[in-house]
CSV table of C-alpha atoms in Angstrom, one decimal:
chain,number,residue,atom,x,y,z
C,1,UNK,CA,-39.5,-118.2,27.2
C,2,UNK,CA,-38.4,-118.9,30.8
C,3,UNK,CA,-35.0,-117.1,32.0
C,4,UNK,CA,-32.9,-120.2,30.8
C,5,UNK,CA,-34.3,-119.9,27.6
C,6,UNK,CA,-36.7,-122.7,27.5
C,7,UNK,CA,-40.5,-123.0,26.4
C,8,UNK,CA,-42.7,-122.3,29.5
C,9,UNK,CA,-45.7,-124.4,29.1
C,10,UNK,CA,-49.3,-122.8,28.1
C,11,UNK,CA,-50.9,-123.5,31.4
C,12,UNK,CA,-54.8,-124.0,31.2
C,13,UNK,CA,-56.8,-123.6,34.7
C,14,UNK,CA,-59.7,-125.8,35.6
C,15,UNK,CA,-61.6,-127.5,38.3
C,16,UNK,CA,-61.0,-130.9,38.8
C,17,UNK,CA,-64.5,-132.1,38.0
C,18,UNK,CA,-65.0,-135.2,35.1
C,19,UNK,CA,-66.7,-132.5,33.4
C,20,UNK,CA,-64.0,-129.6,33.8
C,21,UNK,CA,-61.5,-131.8,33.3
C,22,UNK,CA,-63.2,-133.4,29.8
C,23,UNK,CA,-63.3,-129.9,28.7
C,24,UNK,CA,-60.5,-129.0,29.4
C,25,UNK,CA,-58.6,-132.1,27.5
C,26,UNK,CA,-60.9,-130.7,24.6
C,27,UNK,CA,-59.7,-127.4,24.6
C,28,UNK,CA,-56.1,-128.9,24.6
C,29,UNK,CA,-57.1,-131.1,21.6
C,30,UNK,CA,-58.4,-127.8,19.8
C,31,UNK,CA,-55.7,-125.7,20.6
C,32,UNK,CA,-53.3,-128.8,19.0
C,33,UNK,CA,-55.3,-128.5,16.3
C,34,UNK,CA,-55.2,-125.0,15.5
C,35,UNK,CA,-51.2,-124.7,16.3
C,36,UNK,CA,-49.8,-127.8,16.0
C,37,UNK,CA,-46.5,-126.9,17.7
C,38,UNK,CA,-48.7,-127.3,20.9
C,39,UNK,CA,-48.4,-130.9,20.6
C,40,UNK,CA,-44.7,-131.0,21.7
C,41,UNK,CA,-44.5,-132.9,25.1
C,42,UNK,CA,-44.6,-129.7,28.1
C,43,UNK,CA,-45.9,-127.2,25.3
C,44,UNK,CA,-49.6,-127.3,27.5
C,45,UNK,CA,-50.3,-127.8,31.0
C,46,UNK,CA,-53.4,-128.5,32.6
C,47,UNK,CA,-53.4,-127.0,36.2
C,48,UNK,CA,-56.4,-128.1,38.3
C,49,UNK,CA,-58.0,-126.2,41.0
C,50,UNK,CA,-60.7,-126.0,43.6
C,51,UNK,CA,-63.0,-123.5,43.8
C,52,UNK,CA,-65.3,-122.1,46.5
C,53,UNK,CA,-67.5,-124.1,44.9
C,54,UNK,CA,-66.6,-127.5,44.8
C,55,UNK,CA,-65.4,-127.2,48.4
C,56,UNK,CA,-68.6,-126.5,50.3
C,57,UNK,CA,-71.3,-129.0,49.2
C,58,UNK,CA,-73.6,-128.5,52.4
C,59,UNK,CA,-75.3,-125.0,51.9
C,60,UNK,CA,-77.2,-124.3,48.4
C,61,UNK,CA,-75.5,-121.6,45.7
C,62,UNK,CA,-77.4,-119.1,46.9
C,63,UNK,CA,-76.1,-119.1,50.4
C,64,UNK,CA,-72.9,-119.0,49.5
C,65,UNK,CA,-73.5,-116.3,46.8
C,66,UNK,CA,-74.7,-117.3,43.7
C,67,UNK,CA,-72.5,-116.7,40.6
C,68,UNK,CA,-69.0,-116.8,40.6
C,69,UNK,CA,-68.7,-119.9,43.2
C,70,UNK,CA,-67.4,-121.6,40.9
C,71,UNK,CA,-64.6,-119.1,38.8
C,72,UNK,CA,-63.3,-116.9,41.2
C,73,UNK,CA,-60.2,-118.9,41.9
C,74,UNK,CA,-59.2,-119.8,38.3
C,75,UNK,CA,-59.9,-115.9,37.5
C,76,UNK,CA,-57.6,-115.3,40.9
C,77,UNK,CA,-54.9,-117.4,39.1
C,78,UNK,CA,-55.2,-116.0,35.7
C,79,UNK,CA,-54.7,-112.9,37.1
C,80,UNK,CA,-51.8,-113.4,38.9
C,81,UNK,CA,-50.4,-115.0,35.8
C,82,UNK,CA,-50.4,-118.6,37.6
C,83,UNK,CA,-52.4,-120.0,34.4
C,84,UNK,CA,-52.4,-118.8,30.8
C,85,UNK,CA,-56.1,-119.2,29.9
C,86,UNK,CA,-59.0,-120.7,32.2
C,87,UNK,CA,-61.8,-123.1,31.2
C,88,UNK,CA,-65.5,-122.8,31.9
C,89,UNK,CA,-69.2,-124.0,31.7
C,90,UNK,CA,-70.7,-121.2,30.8
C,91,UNK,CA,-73.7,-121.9,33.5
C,92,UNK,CA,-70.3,-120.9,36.3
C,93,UNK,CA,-69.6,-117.8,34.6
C,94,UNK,CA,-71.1,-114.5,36.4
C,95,UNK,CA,-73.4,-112.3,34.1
C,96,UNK,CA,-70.4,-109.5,35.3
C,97,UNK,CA,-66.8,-110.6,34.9
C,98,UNK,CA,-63.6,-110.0,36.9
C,99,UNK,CA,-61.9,-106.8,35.4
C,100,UNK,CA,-58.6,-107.8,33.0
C,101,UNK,CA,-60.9,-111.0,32.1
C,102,UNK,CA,-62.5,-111.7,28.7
C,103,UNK,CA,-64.3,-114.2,27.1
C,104,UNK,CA,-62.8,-114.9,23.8
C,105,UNK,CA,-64.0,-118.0,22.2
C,106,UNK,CA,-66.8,-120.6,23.2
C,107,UNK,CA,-67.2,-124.2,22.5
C,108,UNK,CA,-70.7,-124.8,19.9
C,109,UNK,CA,-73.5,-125.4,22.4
C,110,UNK,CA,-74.3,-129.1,22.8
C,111,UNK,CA,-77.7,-130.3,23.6
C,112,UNK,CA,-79.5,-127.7,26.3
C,113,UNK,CA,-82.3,-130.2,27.2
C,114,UNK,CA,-82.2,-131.8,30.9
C,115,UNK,CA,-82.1,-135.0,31.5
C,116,UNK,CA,-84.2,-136.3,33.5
C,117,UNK,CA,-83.3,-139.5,35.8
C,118,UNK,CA,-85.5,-141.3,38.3
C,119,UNK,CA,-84.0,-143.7,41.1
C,120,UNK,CA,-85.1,-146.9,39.8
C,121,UNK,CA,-86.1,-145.5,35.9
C,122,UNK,CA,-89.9,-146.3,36.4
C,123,UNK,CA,-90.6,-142.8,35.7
C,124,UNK,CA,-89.7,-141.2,32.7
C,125,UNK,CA,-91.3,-137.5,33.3
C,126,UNK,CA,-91.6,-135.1,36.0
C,127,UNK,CA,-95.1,-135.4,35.2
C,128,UNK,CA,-95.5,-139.2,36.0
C,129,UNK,CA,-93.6,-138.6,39.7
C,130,UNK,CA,-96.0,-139.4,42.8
C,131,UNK,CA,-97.4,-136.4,44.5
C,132,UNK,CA,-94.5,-135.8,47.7
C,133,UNK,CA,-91.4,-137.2,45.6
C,134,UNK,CA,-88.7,-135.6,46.3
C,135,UNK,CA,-86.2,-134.0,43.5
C,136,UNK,CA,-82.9,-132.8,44.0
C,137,UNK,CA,-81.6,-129.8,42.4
C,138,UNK,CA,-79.4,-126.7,43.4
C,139,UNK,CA,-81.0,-124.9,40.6
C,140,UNK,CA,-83.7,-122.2,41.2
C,141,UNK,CA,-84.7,-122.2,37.7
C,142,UNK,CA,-85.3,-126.0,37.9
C,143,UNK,CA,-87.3,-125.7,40.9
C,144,UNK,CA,-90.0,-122.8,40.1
C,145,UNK,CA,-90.1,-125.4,36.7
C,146,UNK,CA,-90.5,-128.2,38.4
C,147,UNK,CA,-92.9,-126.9,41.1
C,148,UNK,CA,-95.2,-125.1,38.5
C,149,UNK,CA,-95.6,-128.5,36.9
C,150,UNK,CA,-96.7,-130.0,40.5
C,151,UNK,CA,-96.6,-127.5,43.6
C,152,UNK,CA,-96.9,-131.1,46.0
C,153,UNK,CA,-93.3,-132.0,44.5
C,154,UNK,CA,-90.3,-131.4,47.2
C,155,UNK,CA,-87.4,-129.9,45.9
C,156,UNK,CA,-84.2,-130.8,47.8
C,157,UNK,CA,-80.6,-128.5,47.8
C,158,UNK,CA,-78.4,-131.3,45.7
C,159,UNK,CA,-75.1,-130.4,44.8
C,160,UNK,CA,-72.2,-132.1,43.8
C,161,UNK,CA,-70.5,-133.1,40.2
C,162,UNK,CA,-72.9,-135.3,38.3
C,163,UNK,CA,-71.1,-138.7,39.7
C,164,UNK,CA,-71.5,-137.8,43.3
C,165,UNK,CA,-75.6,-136.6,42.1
C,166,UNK,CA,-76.1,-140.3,40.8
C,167,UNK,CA,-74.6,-141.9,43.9
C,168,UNK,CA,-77.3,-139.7,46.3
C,169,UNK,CA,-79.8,-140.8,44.0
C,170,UNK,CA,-78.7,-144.7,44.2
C,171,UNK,CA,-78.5,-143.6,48.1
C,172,UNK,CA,-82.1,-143.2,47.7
C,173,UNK,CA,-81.6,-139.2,49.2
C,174,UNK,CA,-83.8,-138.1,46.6
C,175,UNK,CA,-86.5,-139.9,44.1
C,176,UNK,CA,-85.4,-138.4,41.0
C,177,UNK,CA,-82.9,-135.2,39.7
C,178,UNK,CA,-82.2,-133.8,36.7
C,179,UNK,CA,-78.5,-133.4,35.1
C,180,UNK,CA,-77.8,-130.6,32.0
């Protein structure tokens, strides 16, 4: 209850990606679900931020630090009670968390496969790619994969949500990626 005696709103923290954002909305829809009174008009907010993260695109994860690129400022806010509760994918989340932070619930898993995409869909495998094509990922797990499969493939830094990834591709700044 605010001072004047009104509801405050729950106020969920995200990033502003497509994907944050779609999780987010479904961790509003659940919440609805589970306590209907939620579903009043101002009884949830969703506050978007940016993170370290989704600010610098030019250097790889690594560079800039690894884990926790993409959390530290929603963990920032929901310790300085700015937001309520803070969504996730757990691939951002550092193995460590931020003390006075807990992980209480996750979503069921969906599909863990990658997918992979080629720039003009000729090739369906990493397998059937040219010796020298060039893949863009930002993931180091990806790339000892993808190099142990064929050490003449060159793997590329590619960061970005998964919209701005398709539009390199299209861009022809890679030959193929692959997307979780």
């Amino acid at each position: 209850m605010s001072a004047e005696g009104e509801s405050t709103p729950l106020r969920i923290g995200t990033r502003g990606s497509p994907l944050a954002l779609a999780q987010a909305y479904e961790t509003r829809e659940r919440l609805i679900e589970a306590f209907p009174e939620l579903a009043e008009d101002g009884a949830l907010e969703i506050c978007v931020m940016k993170t370290q993260g989704d600010m610098i695109l030019d250097k790889s994860l690594m560079e800039l630090g690894g884990k926790g690129l993409f959390t530290k400022e929603l963990d920032t806010a929901l310790l300085g009670d700015e937001v309520d509760i803070c969504v996730h994918s757990m691939k951002d989340v550092p193995t460590w968390l931020p003390d006075g932070t807990v992980l209480p619930c996750n979503f069921p898993r969906e599909d863990t496969n990658d997918a992979f995409i080629h720039k003009d869909g000729s090739v369906k495998t990493i397998a059937e790619l040219p010796d020298g094509s060039v893949i863009g990922t930002a993931s180091l797990r990806r790339q000892a994969q993808i190099l142990a499969q064929n050490p003449t493939l060159k793997c590329v830094n590619f960061r970005g949500n998964v919209q701005t990834r398709l539009r390199k591709l299209d861009d022809g700044v890679v030959d193929a990626t692959l997307l979780a």
